[in-house]
Amino acid sequence: MAAEKPNVVFVLGAPGAGKGTQCSNIVEKFKYVHLSAGDLLRAERNEPKSEFGDLIATHIKEGKIVPVAITCSLLERAMNDSMKAGQGNNFVIDGFPRNQDNLDGWNCQMGDKTNLKFVLFFDCPEEICIDRCISRGAAGSGRTDDNKESLKKRFETYVTSTKPIIDHYAEKNLVKKVDGSRSADAVFTDVQALFSS
Ligand SMILES: Nc1ncnc2c1ncn2[C@@H]1O[C@H](COP(=O)(O)OP(=O)(O)OP(=O)(O)O)[C@@H](O)[C@H]1O
Ligand SMILES: Nc1ccn([C@@H]2O[C@H](COP(=O)(O)O)[C@@H](O)[C@H]2O)c(=O)n1
């Protein structure tokens, strides 16, 4: 890890709340690198030689959270690779930490090596999120979890496991909440204000 601690913004919200979309906007406008825990897990699942491929595939389809040792190692490696490649020291980490295991594992493995700036939370009603994910699946996302059955489970996981993590950070005054139910442009106007301040 570099001498200067990398800055981290965690990006959380329900499935389909717009995390990935807004992270792409943040990268375009600000000097941030986007790391999506879900994308890293999907890439690892698709590695023919991965010892975790089957476990990850099952967890994703069932909307369950993969053990943190796997996810945190993928994130740390991606951060190191990106810093070595000279892409800078500022990271938006999308879809992490998603449960208490993620939070504890990160604090243990990465807490002292990184500087958590804030947690960006996209608040969006379940019906809107589900419609967006179903449309994304119908448009050919190829995701094994953009279907009604998986989405029901993903939402259960969000409510029971991820929401308490957002609440935990809110108690520490680290959460910046944005209404994610509006158009992507309107949402980004608020996001820009947060990253500019
Ligand atoms: N503000 C918005 N209004 C309408 N559609 C949106 C908006 N933001 C994102 N979308 C669309 O909704 C779908 C989900 O968006 P996105 O992938 O950004 O969400 P996410 O929170 O990262 O989802 P997941 O956690 O499932 O990966 C995409 O098809 C995207 O184009
Ligand atoms: N910290 C995480 C993040 C994601 N997962 C698994 O990946 C699925 C898809 O995540 P997206 O952020 O791309 O929607 C998610 O439902 C989990 O199964 C994880 O285990 N841990």
Coordinates of N, CA and C and ligand atoms in Angstrom, one line a residue:
M1 N 0.9 -1.2 0.0 CA 0.0 0.0 0.0 C 0.9 1.3 0.0
A2 N 0.5 2.3 -0.7 CA 1.3 3.5 -0.8 C 1.5 4.2 0.6
A3 N 2.6 5.1 0.7 CA 2.9 5.8 1.9 C 1.7 6.6 2.3
E4 N 1.1 7.4 1.4 CA -0.1 8.2 1.7 C -1.3 7.3 1.7
K5 N -2.1 7.4 2.7 CA -3.3 6.5 2.8 C -4.3 6.9 1.7
P6 N -4.8 5.8 1.0 CA -5.8 6.1 0.0 C -7.1 6.6 0.7
N7 N -7.8 7.5 0.0 CA -9.1 8.0 0.5 C -10.2 7.1 -0.1
V8 N -11.2 6.8 0.8 CA -12.2 5.9 0.4 C -13.6 6.6 0.7
V9 N -14.5 6.5 -0.3 CA -15.9 6.8 -0.1 C -16.7 5.5 -0.4
F10 N -17.4 5.0 0.6 CA -18.2 3.8 0.4 C -19.5 4.3 -0.2
V11 N -20.0 3.5 -1.2 CA -21.3 3.9 -1.8 C -22.3 2.8 -1.6
L12 N -23.4 3.1 -0.9 CA -24.4 2.1 -0.5 C -25.8 2.5 -0.9
G13 N -26.7 1.5 -0.9 CA -28.0 1.7 -1.3 C -28.6 0.4 -1.8
A14 N -29.9 0.3 -1.9 CA -30.5 -0.9 -2.4 C -30.1 -1.3 -3.8
P15 N -30.3 -2.6 -4.1 CA -30.1 -3.0 -5.5 C -30.8 -2.1 -6.5
G16 N -30.2 -1.5 -7.5 CA -30.9 -0.7 -8.4 C -31.0 0.8 -8.0
A17 N -30.5 1.1 -6.9 CA -30.6 2.5 -6.4 C -29.8 3.5 -7.2
G18 N -28.9 3.0 -8.0 CA -28.2 3.9 -8.9 C -26.7 4.1 -8.5
K19 N -26.2 3.2 -7.7 CA -24.8 3.3 -7.2 C -23.8 3.3 -8.4
G20 N -23.9 2.3 -9.2 CA -22.9 2.1 -10.3 C -23.0 3.3 -11.3
T21 N -24.2 3.7 -11.6 CA -24.4 4.8 -12.5 C -23.8 6.1 -12.0
Q22 N -24.0 6.4 -10.7 CA -23.5 7.6 -10.2 C -21.9 7.5 -10.0
C23 N -21.5 6.3 -9.7 CA -20.0 6.1 -9.5 C -19.3 6.4 -10.9
S24 N -19.9 6.0 -12.0 CA -19.4 6.3 -13.3 C -19.3 7.8 -13.5
N25 N -20.4 8.5 -13.1 CA -20.4 10.0 -13.2 C -19.3 10.6 -12.3
I26 N -19.1 10.1 -11.1 CA -18.1 10.6 -10.2 C -16.7 10.5 -10.8
V27 N -16.4 9.3 -11.4 CA -15.1 9.1 -12.1 C -14.9 10.0 -13.2
E28 N -16.0 10.3 -14.0 CA -15.8 11.2 -15.1 C -15.5 12.6 -14.7
K29 N -16.1 13.0 -13.6 CA -16.1 14.4 -13.2 C -15.0 14.7 -12.2
F30 N -14.7 13.7 -11.3 CA -13.7 13.9 -10.2 C -12.6 12.9 -10.4
K31 N -11.5 13.1 -9.6 CA -10.4 12.2 -9.8 C -10.6 11.0 -8.8
Y32 N -11.5 10.2 -9.2 CA -11.7 9.0 -8.3 C -11.6 7.7 -9.2
V33 N -11.3 6.6 -8.5 CA -11.3 5.3 -9.2 C -12.5 4.6 -8.6
H34 N -13.3 4.0 -9.5 CA -14.5 3.2 -9.1 C -14.2 1.7 -8.9
L35 N -14.4 1.2 -7.7 CA -14.3 -0.2 -7.5 C -15.6 -0.7 -7.0
S36 N -16.2 -1.6 -7.8 CA -17.5 -2.2 -7.5 C -17.2 -3.6 -6.9
A37 N -17.6 -3.8 -5.7 CA -17.4 -5.1 -5.0 C -18.2 -6.2 -5.9
G38 N -19.4 -5.9 -6.4 CA -20.1 -6.8 -7.2 C -19.4 -7.2 -8.5
D39 N -18.8 -6.2 -9.1 CA -18.1 -6.4 -10.4 C -16.8 -7.3 -10.1
L40 N -16.2 -7.0 -9.0 CA -14.9 -7.8 -8.7 C -15.3 -9.2 -8.4
L41 N -16.4 -9.4 -7.7 CA -16.9 -10.8 -7.4 C -17.3 -11.5 -8.7
R42 N -18.0 -10.8 -9.6 CA -18.4 -11.4 -10.8 C -17.2 -11.8 -11.7
A43 N -16.2 -10.9 -11.7 CA -15.0 -11.2 -12.5 C -14.3 -12.5 -11.9
E44 N -14.2 -12.5 -10.5 CA -13.6 -13.7 -9.9 C -14.4 -15.0 -10.2
R45 N -15.7 -14.8 -10.1 CA -16.6 -16.0 -10.4 C -16.3 -16.6 -11.8
N46 N -16.0 -15.6 -12.7 CA -15.8 -16.0 -14.1 C -14.3 -16.5 -14.4
E47 N -13.5 -16.5 -13.4 CA -12.1 -17.0 -13.6 C -12.1 -18.5 -13.6
P48 N -11.8 -19.2 -14.7 CA -11.9 -20.6 -14.7 C -11.1 -21.3 -13.5
K49 N -10.0 -20.6 -13.1 CA -9.1 -21.3 -12.1 C -9.5 -20.9 -10.7
S50 N -10.5 -20.0 -10.5 CA -10.7 -19.5 -9.2 C -11.3 -20.7 -8.3
E51 N -10.7 -20.7 -7.1 CA -11.2 -21.7 -6.1 C -12.6 -21.3 -5.5
F52 N -12.9 -20.0 -5.7 CA -14.2 -19.4 -5.1 C -15.3 -19.3 -6.1
G53 N -15.1 -19.7 -7.4 CA -16.1 -19.4 -8.4 C -17.5 -19.9 -8.1
D54 N -17.5 -21.2 -7.6 CA -18.9 -21.8 -7.4 C -19.5 -21.1 -6.2
L55 N -18.7 -20.9 -5.2 CA -19.3 -20.2 -4.0 C -19.8 -18.8 -4.3
I56 N -19.1 -18.1 -5.1 CA -19.5 -16.7 -5.4 C -20.8 -16.8 -6.3
A57 N -20.8 -17.7 -7.3 CA -22.0 -17.8 -8.2 C -23.2 -18.1 -7.3
T58 N -23.1 -19.0 -6.4 CA -24.3 -19.4 -5.6 C -24.7 -18.2 -4.7
H59 N -23.8 -17.5 -4.1 CA -24.1 -16.4 -3.3 C -24.8 -15.3 -4.1
I60 N -24.3 -15.0 -5.3 CA -24.9 -13.9 -6.1 C -26.3 -14.3 -6.5
K61 N -26.5 -15.5 -6.9 CA -27.9 -15.9 -7.4 C -28.9 -15.8 -6.2
E62 N -28.4 -16.2 -5.0 CA -29.2 -16.2 -3.8 C -29.3 -14.9 -3.1
G63 N -28.6 -13.9 -3.6 CA -28.6 -12.6 -3.0 C -27.9 -12.5 -1.6
K64 N -27.0 -13.5 -1.4 CA -26.3 -13.6 -0.1 C -25.0 -12.9 -0.2
I65 N -24.4 -12.5 0.9 CA -23.2 -11.8 0.9 C -22.0 -12.8 1.1
V66 N -21.1 -12.6 0.2 CA -19.9 -13.5 0.1 C -19.0 -13.2 1.3
P67 N -18.3 -14.2 1.9 CA -17.5 -14.0 3.1 C -16.4 -12.9 2.8
V68 N -16.2 -12.0 3.8 CA -15.4 -10.8 3.6 C -14.0 -11.1 3.2
A69 N -13.4 -12.2 3.6 CA -12.0 -12.5 3.3 C -11.8 -12.5 1.8
I70 N -12.8 -13.0 1.1 CA -12.7 -13.0 -0.4 C -12.9 -11.6 -1.0
T71 N -13.9 -10.9 -0.6 CA -14.2 -9.6 -1.1 C -13.2 -8.6 -0.8
C72 N -12.7 -8.6 0.5 CA -11.7 -7.6 0.9 C -10.4 -7.8 0.2
S73 N -10.0 -9.1 0.0 CA -8.8 -9.3 -0.8 C -8.9 -8.8 -2.2
L74 N -10.0 -9.0 -2.8 CA -10.2 -8.5 -4.2 C -10.1 -7.0 -4.2
L75 N -10.7 -6.4 -3.2 CA -10.7 -4.9 -3.1 C -9.3 -4.4 -2.9
E76 N -8.6 -5.0 -2.0 CA -7.2 -4.6 -1.7 C -6.3 -4.7 -2.9
R77 N -6.5 -5.9 -3.6 CA -5.6 -6.1 -4.8 C -6.0 -5.0 -5.9
A78 N -7.3 -4.8 -6.1 CA -7.7 -3.8 -7.1 C -7.2 -2.4 -6.7
M79 N -7.2 -2.1 -5.4 CA -6.7 -0.7 -5.0 C -5.2 -0.6 -5.3
N80 N -4.5 -1.7 -4.9 CA -3.0 -1.7 -5.1 C -2.7 -1.6 -6.6
D81 N -3.4 -2.4 -7.4 CA -3.1 -2.4 -8.9 C -3.4 -1.0 -9.4
S82 N -4.4 -0.4 -9.0 CA -4.8 0.9 -9.6 C -3.8 2.0 -9.1
M83 N -3.4 1.9 -7.9 CA -2.4 2.9 -7.4 C -1.0 2.7 -8.1
K84 N -0.7 1.4 -8.3 CA 0.6 1.2 -9.0 C 0.5 1.7 -10.5
A85 N -0.7 1.6 -11.0 CA -0.9 2.1 -12.4 C -1.0 3.6 -12.5
G86 N -0.8 4.3 -11.3 CA -0.8 5.7 -11.3 C -2.2 6.4 -11.4
Q87 N -3.2 5.6 -11.0 CA -4.6 6.2 -11.2 C -5.1 7.0 -10.1
G88 N -4.2 7.2 -9.1 CA -4.5 8.1 -8.0 C -4.9 7.3 -6.7
N89 N -5.3 8.2 -5.8 CA -5.4 7.7 -4.4 C -6.8 7.8 -3.8
N90 N -7.8 8.1 -4.7 CA -9.2 8.4 -4.3 C -10.1 7.3 -4.9
F91 N -10.8 6.6 -4.0 CA -11.6 5.5 -4.4 C -13.1 5.6 -4.0
V92 N -14.0 5.4 -5.0 CA -15.4 5.1 -4.6 C -15.6 3.6 -4.6
I93 N -15.9 3.1 -3.4 CA -16.1 1.6 -3.3 C -17.6 1.4 -3.2
D94 N -18.1 0.8 -4.3 CA -19.5 0.6 -4.6 C -20.0 -0.8 -4.1
G95 N -21.0 -0.7 -3.2 CA -21.6 -2.0 -2.7 C -20.8 -2.7 -1.6
F96 N -20.2 -1.9 -0.8 CA -19.4 -2.4 0.3 C -19.2 -1.3 1.3
P97 N -19.3 -1.7 2.6 CA -19.5 -2.9 3.3 C -21.0 -3.2 3.3
R98 N -21.4 -4.5 3.0 CA -22.8 -4.8 2.9 C -23.4 -5.5 4.1
N99 N -22.6 -5.9 5.0 CA -23.1 -6.6 6.3 C -22.0 -6.4 7.4
Q100 N -22.3 -7.0 8.5 CA -21.4 -6.8 9.7 C -20.1 -7.5 9.4
D101 N -20.1 -8.7 8.7 CA -18.9 -9.4 8.4 C -18.0 -8.6 7.5
N102 N -18.6 -7.9 6.5 CA -17.9 -7.0 5.6 C -17.2 -5.9 6.4
L103 N -18.0 -5.3 7.3 CA -17.5 -4.1 8.1 C -16.4 -4.5 9.0
D104 N -16.5 -5.7 9.7 CA -15.5 -6.1 10.6 C -14.2 -6.5 9.8
G105 N -14.4 -7.2 8.7 CA -13.3 -7.6 7.9 C -12.5 -6.4 7.3
W106 N -13.2 -5.4 6.9 CA -12.6 -4.2 6.3 C -11.8 -3.5 7.4
N107 N -12.5 -3.3 8.5 CA -11.8 -2.6 9.6 C -10.5 -3.3 10.1
C108 N -10.6 -4.6 10.1 CA -9.4 -5.4 10.5 C -8.3 -5.3 9.4
Q109 N -8.7 -5.5 8.2 CA -7.6 -5.7 7.1 C -7.2 -4.3 6.5
M110 N -8.2 -3.4 6.4 CA -7.9 -2.1 5.7 C -8.1 -0.9 6.5
G111 N -8.8 -1.0 7.6 CA -9.1 0.2 8.4 C -8.0 1.2 8.6
D112 N -6.8 0.6 9.1 CA -5.7 1.5 9.4 C -4.9 1.9 8.1
K113 N -5.2 1.3 7.0 CA -4.4 1.6 5.8 C -5.1 2.6 4.9
T114 N -6.4 2.9 5.3 CA -7.2 3.8 4.4 C -7.8 4.9 5.3
N115 N -8.3 5.9 4.5 CA -8.9 7.1 5.2 C -10.4 7.1 4.7
L116 N -11.3 6.7 5.5 CA -12.7 6.8 5.1 C -13.2 8.2 5.2
K117 N -13.6 8.8 4.0 CA -14.0 10.2 4.0 C -15.5 10.3 4.4
F118 N -16.4 9.5 3.7 CA -17.8 9.5 4.1 C -18.5 8.3 3.4
V119 N -19.7 8.1 3.7 CA -20.5 7.0 3.1 C -21.6 7.7 2.3
L120 N -21.7 7.5 1.0 CA -22.7 8.0 0.1 C -23.8 7.0 0.0
F121 N -25.0 7.5 0.4 CA -26.2 6.5 0.5 C -27.2 7.0 -0.4
F122 N -27.6 6.2 -1.4 CA -28.7 6.5 -2.3 C -29.9 5.8 -1.8
D123 N -30.8 6.7 -1.4 CA -32.1 6.3 -0.8 C -33.1 6.2 -1.9
C124 N -33.7 5.0 -2.1 CA -34.6 4.8 -3.2 C -35.7 3.8 -2.9
P125 N -37.0 4.0 -3.1 CA -38.0 3.0 -2.8 C -37.8 1.7 -3.5
E126 N -38.2 0.7 -2.8 CA -38.0 -0.7 -3.3 C -38.7 -0.9 -4.7
E127 N -39.9 -0.4 -4.9 CA -40.6 -0.6 -6.2 C -39.8 0.0 -7.4
I128 N -39.2 1.2 -7.2 CA -38.5 1.8 -8.2 C -37.2 1.0 -8.5
C129 N -36.5 0.6 -7.4 CA -35.3 -0.2 -7.6 C -35.6 -1.5 -8.3
I130 N -36.7 -2.2 -8.0 CA -37.0 -3.5 -8.6 C -37.3 -3.3 -10.1
D131 N -38.1 -2.2 -10.4 CA -38.4 -1.9 -11.8 C -37.1 -1.7 -12.6
R132 N -36.1 -1.0 -12.0 CA -34.9 -0.7 -12.7 C -34.1 -1.9 -13.0
C133 N -34.0 -2.8 -12.0 CA -33.2 -4.0 -12.1 C -33.9 -5.0 -13.1
I134 N -35.2 -5.1 -13.1 CA -35.9 -5.9 -14.0 C -35.7 -5.4 -15.5
S135 N -35.8 -4.1 -15.6 CA -35.5 -3.5 -16.9 C -34.1 -3.7 -17.4
R136 N -33.2 -3.6 -16.4 CA -31.8 -3.9 -16.8 C -31.6 -5.3 -17.3
G137 N -32.3 -6.3 -16.6 CA -32.2 -7.7 -17.0 C -32.8 -7.8 -18.4
A138 N -34.0 -7.2 -18.6 CA -34.7 -7.4 -19.9 C -33.9 -6.8 -21.0
A139 N -33.1 -5.7 -20.7 CA -32.2 -5.1 -21.7 C -31.0 -5.9 -22.0
G140 N -30.8 -7.0 -21.2 CA -29.7 -7.9 -21.5 C -28.4 -7.7 -20.6
S141 N -28.7 -7.4 -19.3 CA -27.5 -7.2 -18.4 C -26.7 -8.5 -18.3
G142 N -27.4 -9.7 -18.5 CA -26.7 -10.9 -18.4 C -26.4 -11.3 -16.9
R143 N -27.0 -10.5 -16.0 CA -26.8 -10.8 -14.6 C -27.7 -12.0 -14.2
T144 N -27.2 -12.9 -13.4 CA -28.0 -14.0 -12.9 C -29.0 -13.6 -11.8
D145 N -28.8 -12.3 -11.4 CA -29.7 -11.9 -10.2 C -30.6 -10.8 -10.6
D146 N -30.8 -10.4 -11.8 CA -31.7 -9.4 -12.2 C -33.1 -10.1 -12.6
N147 N -33.6 -10.9 -11.7 CA -34.9 -11.5 -11.9 C -35.6 -11.4 -10.6
K148 N -37.0 -11.6 -10.7 CA -37.8 -11.4 -9.5 C -37.4 -12.2 -8.3
E149 N -37.1 -13.5 -8.6 CA -36.8 -14.4 -7.4 C -35.5 -13.9 -6.7
S150 N -34.5 -13.7 -7.5 CA -33.2 -13.2 -6.8 C -33.4 -11.8 -6.2
L151 N -34.2 -11.0 -6.9 CA -34.3 -9.6 -6.3 C -35.0 -9.6 -5.0
K152 N -36.0 -10.5 -4.8 CA -36.7 -10.6 -3.5 C -35.7 -10.9 -2.4
K153 N -34.7 -11.9 -2.7 CA -33.7 -12.2 -1.7 C -32.7 -11.1 -1.5
R154 N -32.3 -10.4 -2.6 CA -31.4 -9.3 -2.5 C -32.0 -8.2 -1.6
F155 N -33.3 -8.0 -1.8 CA -33.9 -7.0 -0.9 C -33.9 -7.4 0.5
E156 N -34.2 -8.6 0.8 CA -34.2 -9.1 2.2 C -32.8 -8.9 2.8
T157 N -31.8 -9.2 2.0 CA -30.4 -9.0 2.5 C -30.1 -7.6 2.7
Y158 N -30.6 -6.7 1.8 CA -30.4 -5.3 2.0 C -31.0 -4.8 3.3
V159 N -32.3 -5.2 3.5 CA -33.0 -4.7 4.7 C -32.4 -5.2 6.0
T160 N -32.1 -6.5 6.0 CA -31.7 -7.1 7.3 C -30.2 -6.9 7.5
S161 N -29.4 -6.8 6.5 CA -27.9 -6.8 6.7 C -27.2 -5.5 6.3
T162 N -27.7 -4.8 5.3 CA -27.0 -3.6 4.8 C -27.5 -2.4 5.5
K163 N -28.8 -2.3 5.7 CA -29.4 -1.1 6.3 C -28.8 -0.8 7.7
P164 N -28.6 -1.9 8.5 CA -27.9 -1.7 9.8 C -26.5 -1.1 9.7
I165 N -25.8 -1.4 8.6 CA -24.5 -0.8 8.4 C -24.6 0.7 8.1
I166 N -25.6 1.0 7.2 CA -25.8 2.4 6.9 C -26.1 3.2 8.2
D167 N -27.0 2.5 9.0 CA -27.4 3.2 10.3 C -26.1 3.3 11.2
H168 N -25.3 2.3 11.2 CA -24.0 2.4 12.0 C -23.2 3.6 11.6
Y169 N -23.0 3.8 10.3 CA -22.2 5.0 9.9 C -23.0 6.3 10.1
A170 N -24.3 6.2 10.0 CA -25.1 7.5 10.3 C -24.9 7.9 11.8
E171 N -24.8 7.0 12.7 CA -24.6 7.3 14.1 C -23.3 8.0 14.2
K172 N -22.3 7.7 13.3 CA -21.0 8.3 13.4 C -21.0 9.6 12.5
N173 N -22.1 10.0 12.1 CA -22.2 11.3 11.2 C -21.4 11.2 9.9
L174 N -21.3 10.0 9.4 CA -20.5 9.8 8.2 C -21.3 9.6 6.9
V175 N -22.7 9.6 7.1 CA -23.5 9.3 5.9 C -24.0 10.6 5.2
K176 N -23.8 10.6 3.9 CA -24.4 11.7 3.1 C -25.5 11.0 2.2
K177 N -26.7 11.4 2.5 CA -27.9 10.7 1.9 C -28.4 11.6 0.7
V178 N -28.6 10.8 -0.4 CA -29.1 11.5 -1.6 C -30.4 10.7 -2.1
D179 N -31.4 11.5 -2.5 CA -32.6 10.9 -3.0 C -32.3 10.3 -4.4
G180 N -32.3 9.0 -4.4 CA -31.9 8.3 -5.7 C -33.1 8.0 -6.6
S181 N -34.3 8.4 -6.2 CA -35.5 8.1 -7.0 C -35.7 9.0 -8.2
R182 N -34.9 10.1 -8.3 CA -35.1 11.1 -9.4 C -34.3 10.7 -10.6
S183 N -34.3 11.5 -11.6 CA -33.6 11.2 -12.8 C -32.1 11.1 -12.5
A184 N -31.3 10.4 -13.3 CA -29.9 10.3 -13.0 C -29.2 11.6 -13.0
D185 N -29.6 12.5 -13.9 CA -29.0 13.9 -13.9 C -29.3 14.6 -12.6
A186 N -30.6 14.6 -12.2 CA -30.9 15.3 -10.9 C -30.2 14.7 -9.7
V187 N -30.0 13.4 -9.7 CA -29.3 12.8 -8.6 C -27.8 13.3 -8.7
F188 N -27.3 13.3 -9.9 CA -25.8 13.7 -10.0 C -25.6 15.1 -9.6
T189 N -26.6 16.0 -9.8 CA -26.4 17.4 -9.3 C -26.1 17.4 -7.8
D190 N -26.9 16.6 -7.0 CA -26.6 16.5 -5.6 C -25.3 15.9 -5.3
V191 N -25.0 14.9 -6.0 CA -23.7 14.1 -5.8 C -22.5 15.1 -6.0
Q192 N -22.6 15.8 -7.1 CA -21.5 16.8 -7.4 C -21.3 17.8 -6.3
A193 N -22.4 18.3 -5.7 CA -22.3 19.2 -4.6 C -21.5 18.6 -3.5
L194 N -21.8 17.3 -3.2 CA -21.1 16.7 -2.1 C -19.6 16.5 -2.4
F195 N -19.3 16.2 -3.6 CA -17.9 15.9 -3.9 C -17.1 17.2 -4.1
S196 N -17.8 18.3 -4.4 CA -17.2 19.6 -4.6 C -16.9 20.3 -3.3
S197 N -17.6 19.9 -2.2 CA -17.5 20.7 -1.0 C -16.3 20.2 -0.1
Ligands
LIG1 N1 -31.8 7.8 -11.5 C1 -32.1 6.8 -12.4 N2 -33.3 6.9 -13.0 C2 -33.6 5.8 -13.9 N3 -32.8 4.7 -14.1 C3 -31.7 4.7 -13.5 C4 -31.2 5.7 -12.6 N4 -30.0 5.3 -12.1 C5 -29.7 4.2 -12.6 N5 -30.7 3.8 -13.5 C6 -30.8 2.5 -14.2 O1 -31.2 1.5 -13.3 C7 -30.4 0.3 -13.4 C8 -29.6 0.1 -12.1 O2 -28.7 1.1 -11.9 P1 -27.3 0.9 -11.3 O3 -26.6 -0.3 -11.9 O4 -26.6 2.2 -11.3 O5 -27.7 0.6 -9.8 P2 -26.9 -0.1 -8.6 O6 -27.4 0.5 -7.4 O7 -25.5 -0.1 -8.9 O8 -27.5 -1.6 -8.8 P3 -26.9 -3.0 -8.3 O9 -26.7 -2.9 -6.8 O10 -28.0 -3.9 -8.6 O11 -25.7 -3.2 -9.0 C9 -29.5 0.5 -14.6 O12 -30.1 0.0 -15.7 C10 -29.4 2.0 -14.7 O13 -29.2 2.5 -16.1
LIG2 N1 -19.9 -6.5 -0.7 C1 -20.5 -7.4 -1.5 C2 -21.1 -6.9 -2.7 C3 -21.7 -7.8 -3.5 N2 -21.9 -9.1 -3.2 C4 -22.6 -10.0 -4.0 O1 -22.7 -9.6 -5.3 C5 -24.1 -9.4 -5.7 C6 -24.3 -8.3 -6.6 O2 -23.8 -7.1 -6.1 P1 -24.1 -5.6 -6.8 O3 -23.5 -4.6 -5.9 O4 -23.4 -5.7 -8.1 O5 -25.6 -5.5 -6.9 C7 -24.8 -9.2 -4.3 O6 -26.2 -9.5 -4.3 C8 -24.0 -10.2 -3.5 O7 -24.4 -11.5 -3.7 C9 -21.3 -9.5 -2.0 O8 -21.4 -10.7 -1.6 N3 -20.6 -8.6 -1.2

